[in-house]
mmCIF file of C-alpha atoms and ligand atoms in Angstrom:
data_model
loop_
_atom_site.group_PDB
_atom_site.id
_atom_site.type_symbol
_atom_site.label_atom_id
_atom_site.label_comp_id
_atom_site.label_asym_id
_atom_site.label_seq_id
_atom_site.Cartn_x
_atom_site.Cartn_y
_atom_site.Cartn_z
ATOM 1 C CA MET A 127 -16.536 -14.374 -8.002
ATOM 2 C CA ASP A 128 -15.208 -17.502 -6.358
ATOM 3 C CA GLN A 129 -11.812 -17.471 -8.081
ATOM 4 C CA TYR A 130 -10.070 -15.849 -5.121
ATOM 5 C CA LYS A 131 -12.052 -17.393 -2.259
ATOM 6 C CA GLU A 132 -8.941 -18.594 -0.373
ATOM 7 C CA GLU A 133 -6.889 -15.468 -1.067
ATOM 8 C CA LYS A 134 -9.690 -13.210 0.255
ATOM 9 C CA LYS A 135 -9.330 -14.841 3.683
ATOM 10 C CA ARG A 136 -5.800 -13.359 3.892
ATOM 11 C CA ILE A 137 -7.077 -9.760 3.390
ATOM 12 C CA ARG A 138 -8.189 -7.599 6.300
ATOM 13 C CA LEU A 139 -9.834 -4.182 6.125
ATOM 14 C CA VAL A 140 -9.455 -1.763 9.010
ATOM 15 C CA ARG A 141 -10.012 1.867 9.801
ATOM 16 C CA ALA A 142 -6.793 2.917 11.539
ATOM 17 C CA ASP A 143 -3.702 5.044 11.663
ATOM 18 C CA ILE A 144 -1.159 2.898 9.787
ATOM 19 C CA THR A 145 1.696 4.075 12.029
ATOM 20 C CA LYS A 146 0.172 2.206 14.976
ATOM 21 C CA LEU A 147 0.075 -1.248 13.344
ATOM 22 C CA SER A 148 2.294 -4.101 14.554
ATOM 23 C CA VAL A 149 2.814 -5.848 11.250
ATOM 24 C CA ASP A 150 6.075 -6.899 9.582
ATOM 25 C CA ALA A 151 5.892 -3.993 7.099
ATOM 26 C CA ILE A 152 3.776 -0.940 6.484
ATOM 27 C CA VAL A 153 3.720 0.661 3.044
ATOM 28 C CA ASN A 154 4.337 4.385 2.638
ATOM 29 C CA ALA A 155 2.666 6.437 -0.115
ATOM 30 C CA ALA A 156 5.805 8.467 -0.815
ATOM 31 C CA ASN A 157 7.013 10.756 -3.621
ATOM 32 C CA GLU A 158 9.957 10.179 -5.978
ATOM 33 C CA SER A 159 12.420 12.028 -3.690
ATOM 34 C CA LEU A 160 11.683 9.691 -0.739
ATOM 35 C CA LEU A 161 12.510 12.676 1.446
ATOM 36 C CA GLY A 162 9.155 12.941 3.210
ATOM 37 C CA GLY A 163 6.004 14.929 2.653
ATOM 38 C CA GLY A 164 2.486 15.328 4.016
ATOM 39 C CA GLY A 165 -0.339 12.835 4.458
ATOM 40 C CA VAL A 166 0.569 9.293 5.410
ATOM 41 C CA ASP A 167 4.232 9.956 4.459
ATOM 42 C CA GLY A 168 4.469 12.735 7.035
ATOM 43 C CA ALA A 169 2.758 10.624 9.681
ATOM 44 C CA ILE A 170 5.148 7.695 9.057
ATOM 45 C CA HIS A 171 8.247 9.896 9.230
ATOM 46 C CA SER A 172 7.154 11.593 12.433
ATOM 47 C CA ALA A 173 6.323 8.279 14.110
ATOM 48 C CA ALA A 174 9.486 6.508 12.917
ATOM 49 C CA GLY A 175 11.828 9.302 13.977
ATOM 50 C CA PRO A 176 14.703 11.055 12.116
ATOM 51 C CA ASP A 177 16.623 7.830 11.352
ATOM 52 C CA LEU A 178 13.983 7.077 8.705
ATOM 53 C CA LEU A 179 14.842 10.205 6.720
ATOM 54 C CA ARG A 180 18.551 9.327 6.841
ATOM 55 C CA ALA A 181 17.806 5.807 5.573
ATOM 56 C CA CYS A 182 15.560 7.179 2.827
ATOM 57 C CA ALA A 183 18.165 9.693 1.683
ATOM 58 C CA ALA A 184 20.607 6.825 1.130
ATOM 59 C CA LEU A 185 18.129 5.183 -1.301
ATOM 60 C CA LYS A 186 18.500 8.060 -3.821
ATOM 61 C CA GLY A 187 14.798 8.296 -4.724
ATOM 62 C CA CYS A 188 12.303 5.886 -6.212
ATOM 63 C CA LYS A 189 10.519 5.922 -9.554
ATOM 64 C CA THR A 190 6.731 6.026 -9.770
ATOM 65 C CA GLY A 191 5.339 2.496 -9.585
ATOM 66 C CA GLN A 192 8.448 1.060 -7.866
ATOM 67 C CA ALA A 193 9.170 0.294 -4.196
ATOM 68 C CA LYS A 194 12.132 0.340 -1.785
ATOM 69 C CA ILE A 195 12.494 -0.875 1.801
ATOM 70 C CA THR A 196 13.933 0.614 5.030
ATOM 71 C CA PRO A 197 13.776 -0.415 8.666
ATOM 72 C CA GLY A 198 10.805 0.921 10.661
ATOM 73 C CA PHE A 199 13.002 2.450 13.386
ATOM 74 C CA GLN A 200 10.664 3.683 16.159
ATOM 75 C CA LEU A 201 7.502 2.273 14.506
ATOM 76 C CA PRO A 202 5.890 -0.921 15.773
ATOM 77 C CA ALA A 203 6.319 -2.274 12.201
ATOM 78 C CA LYS A 204 9.733 -3.824 11.485
ATOM 79 C CA TYR A 205 9.985 -2.319 7.979
ATOM 80 C CA VAL A 206 8.627 0.488 5.855
ATOM 81 C CA ILE A 207 8.193 -0.239 2.143
ATOM 82 C CA HIS A 208 8.179 3.068 0.296
ATOM 83 C CA THR A 209 6.290 3.169 -2.967
ATOM 84 C CA VAL A 210 5.430 6.073 -5.238
ATOM 85 C CA GLY A 211 1.913 6.216 -6.612
ATOM 86 C CA PRO A 212 0.974 8.090 -9.785
ATOM 87 C CA VAL A 213 -0.450 11.623 -9.679
ATOM 88 C CA TYR A 214 -3.983 11.243 -11.175
ATOM 89 C CA ARG A 215 -4.299 13.330 -14.355
ATOM 90 C CA GLY A 216 -7.636 12.194 -15.728
ATOM 91 C CA GLY A 217 -6.868 8.468 -16.010
ATOM 92 C CA MET A 218 -5.367 8.337 -19.528
ATOM 93 C CA ASN A 219 -1.742 8.696 -18.478
ATOM 94 C CA LYS A 220 -0.952 5.130 -17.390
ATOM 95 C CA GLU A 221 -2.254 5.841 -13.907
ATOM 96 C CA SER A 222 -3.901 2.422 -13.521
ATOM 97 C CA GLU A 223 -0.780 0.513 -14.672
ATOM 98 C CA LEU A 224 1.434 2.580 -12.400
ATOM 99 C CA LEU A 225 -0.837 2.095 -9.398
ATOM 100 C CA ALA A 226 -1.016 -1.667 -10.085
ATOM 101 C CA SER A 227 2.781 -1.661 -10.244
ATOM 102 C CA CYS A 228 2.984 -0.043 -6.783
ATOM 103 C CA TYR A 229 1.079 -2.980 -5.265
ATOM 104 C CA GLN A 230 3.029 -5.583 -7.264
ATOM 105 C CA SER A 231 6.430 -4.039 -6.465
ATOM 106 C CA SER A 232 5.632 -3.551 -2.760
ATOM 107 C CA LEU A 233 4.499 -7.165 -2.411
ATOM 108 C CA ALA A 234 7.570 -8.438 -4.288
ATOM 109 C CA VAL A 235 9.841 -6.386 -1.985
ATOM 110 C CA ALA A 236 7.943 -7.865 0.980
ATOM 111 C CA SER A 237 8.506 -11.428 -0.222
ATOM 112 C CA HIS A 238 12.229 -10.792 -0.773
ATOM 113 C CA ASN A 239 12.599 -9.543 2.798
ATOM 114 C CA ASN A 240 10.765 -12.324 4.635
ATOM 115 C CA VAL A 241 7.795 -10.080 5.340
ATOM 116 C CA ASN A 242 4.716 -12.174 6.066
ATOM 117 C CA THR A 243 2.272 -9.463 7.186
ATOM 118 C CA ILE A 244 1.955 -6.146 5.372
ATOM 119 C CA ALA A 245 -0.357 -3.118 5.626
ATOM 120 C CA PHE A 246 -1.146 -0.701 2.773
ATOM 121 C CA PRO A 247 -2.643 2.769 2.919
ATOM 122 C CA SER A 248 -4.833 3.785 -0.010
ATOM 123 C CA ILE A 249 -1.968 4.816 -2.312
ATOM 124 C CA SER A 250 -2.474 7.933 -4.502
ATOM 125 C CA THR A 251 -5.986 8.667 -3.174
ATOM 126 C CA GLY A 252 -5.009 11.673 -1.054
ATOM 127 C CA VAL A 253 -2.876 14.547 -2.401
ATOM 128 C CA TYR A 254 -2.318 12.622 -5.686
ATOM 129 C CA GLY A 255 -6.055 12.701 -6.415
ATOM 130 C CA TYR A 256 -6.786 9.143 -7.621
ATOM 131 C CA PRO A 257 -10.535 8.412 -7.233
ATOM 132 C CA ILE A 258 -10.705 5.933 -4.360
ATOM 133 C CA GLU A 259 -13.467 3.757 -5.881
ATOM 134 C CA GLU A 260 -11.168 2.927 -8.825
ATOM 135 C CA ALA A 261 -7.952 2.876 -6.828
ATOM 136 C CA CYS A 262 -9.184 0.393 -4.288
ATOM 137 C CA ARG A 263 -10.319 -2.084 -6.980
ATOM 138 C CA ILE A 264 -6.770 -2.006 -8.354
ATOM 139 C CA ALA A 265 -5.380 -2.499 -4.846
ATOM 140 C CA ILE A 266 -7.626 -5.480 -4.211
ATOM 141 C CA VAL A 267 -7.251 -7.221 -7.571
ATOM 142 C CA GLU A 268 -3.464 -6.879 -7.696
ATOM 143 C CA THR A 269 -3.185 -8.171 -4.147
ATOM 144 C CA LEU A 270 -5.473 -11.149 -4.787
ATOM 145 C CA ARG A 271 -3.437 -12.046 -7.904
ATOM 146 C CA TYR A 272 -0.200 -11.837 -5.951
ATOM 147 C CA LEU A 273 -1.508 -13.835 -3.008
ATOM 148 C CA SER A 274 -2.595 -16.654 -5.297
ATOM 149 C CA GLY A 275 1.049 -17.364 -6.161
ATOM 150 C CA HIS A 276 2.713 -16.396 -2.886
ATOM 151 C CA SER A 277 1.784 -18.289 0.258
ATOM 152 C CA GLU A 278 4.576 -16.552 2.197
ATOM 153 C CA ILE A 279 2.392 -13.448 2.484
ATOM 154 C CA THR A 280 -0.045 -14.541 5.192
ATOM 155 C CA GLU A 281 -1.942 -11.297 5.759
ATOM 156 C CA VAL A 282 -2.498 -8.072 3.831
ATOM 157 C CA THR A 283 -4.209 -5.242 5.706
ATOM 158 C CA PHE A 284 -5.803 -2.371 3.790
ATOM 159 C CA VAL A 285 -5.806 0.599 6.116
ATOM 160 C CA CYS A 286 -8.558 3.154 5.604
ATOM 161 C CA PHE A 287 -8.289 6.549 7.202
ATOM 162 C CA SER A 288 -12.042 7.320 7.329
ATOM 163 C CA ASP A 289 -15.306 5.441 7.682
ATOM 164 C CA ARG A 290 -16.215 6.531 4.153
ATOM 165 C CA ASP A 291 -13.054 4.981 2.727
ATOM 166 C CA LEU A 292 -13.615 1.783 4.730
ATOM 167 C CA LYS A 293 -17.150 1.447 3.289
ATOM 168 C CA ILE A 294 -15.764 1.887 -0.239
ATOM 169 C CA TYR A 295 -13.212 -0.882 0.330
ATOM 170 C CA GLU A 296 -15.838 -3.154 1.917
ATOM 171 C CA ARG A 297 -18.120 -2.715 -1.085
ATOM 172 C CA ALA A 298 -15.295 -3.313 -3.550
ATOM 173 C CA MET A 299 -14.290 -6.533 -1.733
ATOM 174 C CA THR A 300 -17.744 -7.960 -2.389
ATOM 175 C CA GLU A 301 -17.084 -7.662 -6.164
ATOM 176 C CA PHE A 302 -14.285 -10.245 -6.020
HETATM 177 N N1 AR6 B 161 -2.783 6.123 8.250
HETATM 178 C C1 AR6 B 161 -3.445 5.574 7.209
HETATM 179 N N2 AR6 B 161 -3.826 6.280 6.130
HETATM 180 C C2 AR6 B 161 -3.553 7.605 6.101
HETATM 181 C C3 AR6 B 161 -2.850 8.250 7.144
HETATM 182 C C4 AR6 B 161 -2.476 7.466 8.259
HETATM 183 N N3 AR6 B 161 -1.796 7.973 9.311
HETATM 184 N N4 AR6 B 161 -2.727 9.586 6.827
HETATM 185 C C5 AR6 B 161 -3.327 9.742 5.636
HETATM 186 N N5 AR6 B 161 -3.833 8.573 5.196
HETATM 187 P P1 AR6 B 161 -1.679 10.736 0.853
HETATM 188 P P2 AR6 B 161 -0.906 10.144 -1.958
HETATM 189 C C6 AR6 B 161 -4.545 8.235 3.949
HETATM 190 O O1 AR6 B 161 -2.040 12.130 0.470
HETATM 191 O O2 AR6 B 161 -2.231 10.553 -2.440
HETATM 192 C C7 AR6 B 161 2.741 13.034 0.401
HETATM 193 O O3 AR6 B 161 3.028 14.385 0.602
HETATM 194 C C8 AR6 B 161 -5.248 9.365 3.219
HETATM 195 O O4 AR6 B 161 -6.511 9.599 3.816
HETATM 196 O O5 AR6 B 161 -0.897 10.498 2.085
HETATM 197 O O6 AR6 B 161 -0.276 8.879 -2.471
HETATM 198 C C9 AR6 B 161 3.836 12.268 -0.306
HETATM 199 O O7 AR6 B 161 5.121 12.741 0.071
HETATM 200 C C10 AR6 B 161 -5.369 8.756 1.829
HETATM 201 O O8 AR6 B 161 -6.502 7.880 1.784
HETATM 202 O O9 AR6 B 161 -0.812 10.015 -0.344
HETATM 203 C C11 AR6 B 161 3.540 12.527 -1.729
HETATM 204 O O10 AR6 B 161 4.093 13.773 -2.165
HETATM 205 C C12 AR6 B 161 -4.116 7.908 1.700
HETATM 206 O O11 AR6 B 161 -3.565 7.798 3.022
HETATM 207 C C13 AR6 B 161 2.054 12.575 -1.779
HETATM 208 O O12 AR6 B 161 1.621 12.948 -0.474
HETATM 209 C C14 AR6 B 161 -3.052 8.473 0.765
HETATM 210 O O13 AR6 B 161 -3.026 9.892 0.889
HETATM 211 C C15 AR6 B 161 1.435 11.215 -2.071
HETATM 212 O O14 AR6 B 161 0.055 11.351 -2.264
#
């Protein structure tokens, strides 16, 4: 597909720990309480320090599919954009719309806060059980669509936590 040839050049795939990245904003795969958890959420809170939890508490939660922003505190990233992915319950419970909404909302919050470079983990594909082959197609297609209308976002990094996940993202990128 050549439709997104230019937008694809603004996407980067890496295998990394997202807490180490020096980008304008990293995205957190949070839960509706925004009060921390395991997985990437736990890693982000421990790297950012306790001020992040205080800032999150002031946000009074976040609905599934939406996104809210805080400073990055002790992280190299300037901001954390917290989004809440859907729990995967077989795929017939609006999971794909809600996951698409996470990417759309996070990118919109980025644009509104002068964020040019943003890094996403693979939202919902850990504890929340979303099959990564499907989830990463949603991540890629929603990002490409957004990038085509928003030149202010200059780079989107998809951060994979294993070689297996990176290979799945690399394969999916070739489909677009
Ligand atoms: N850097 C990049 N990716 C990571 C890191 C890291 N440091 N650590 C884990 N991953 P998960 P979810 C990957 O479970 O499925 C929390 O308790 C991981 O390999 O963190 O959206 C929240 O509070 C996987 O590919 O998030 C929620 O309750 C991806 O990040 C719940 O988990 C997402 O896995 C959210 O579940």
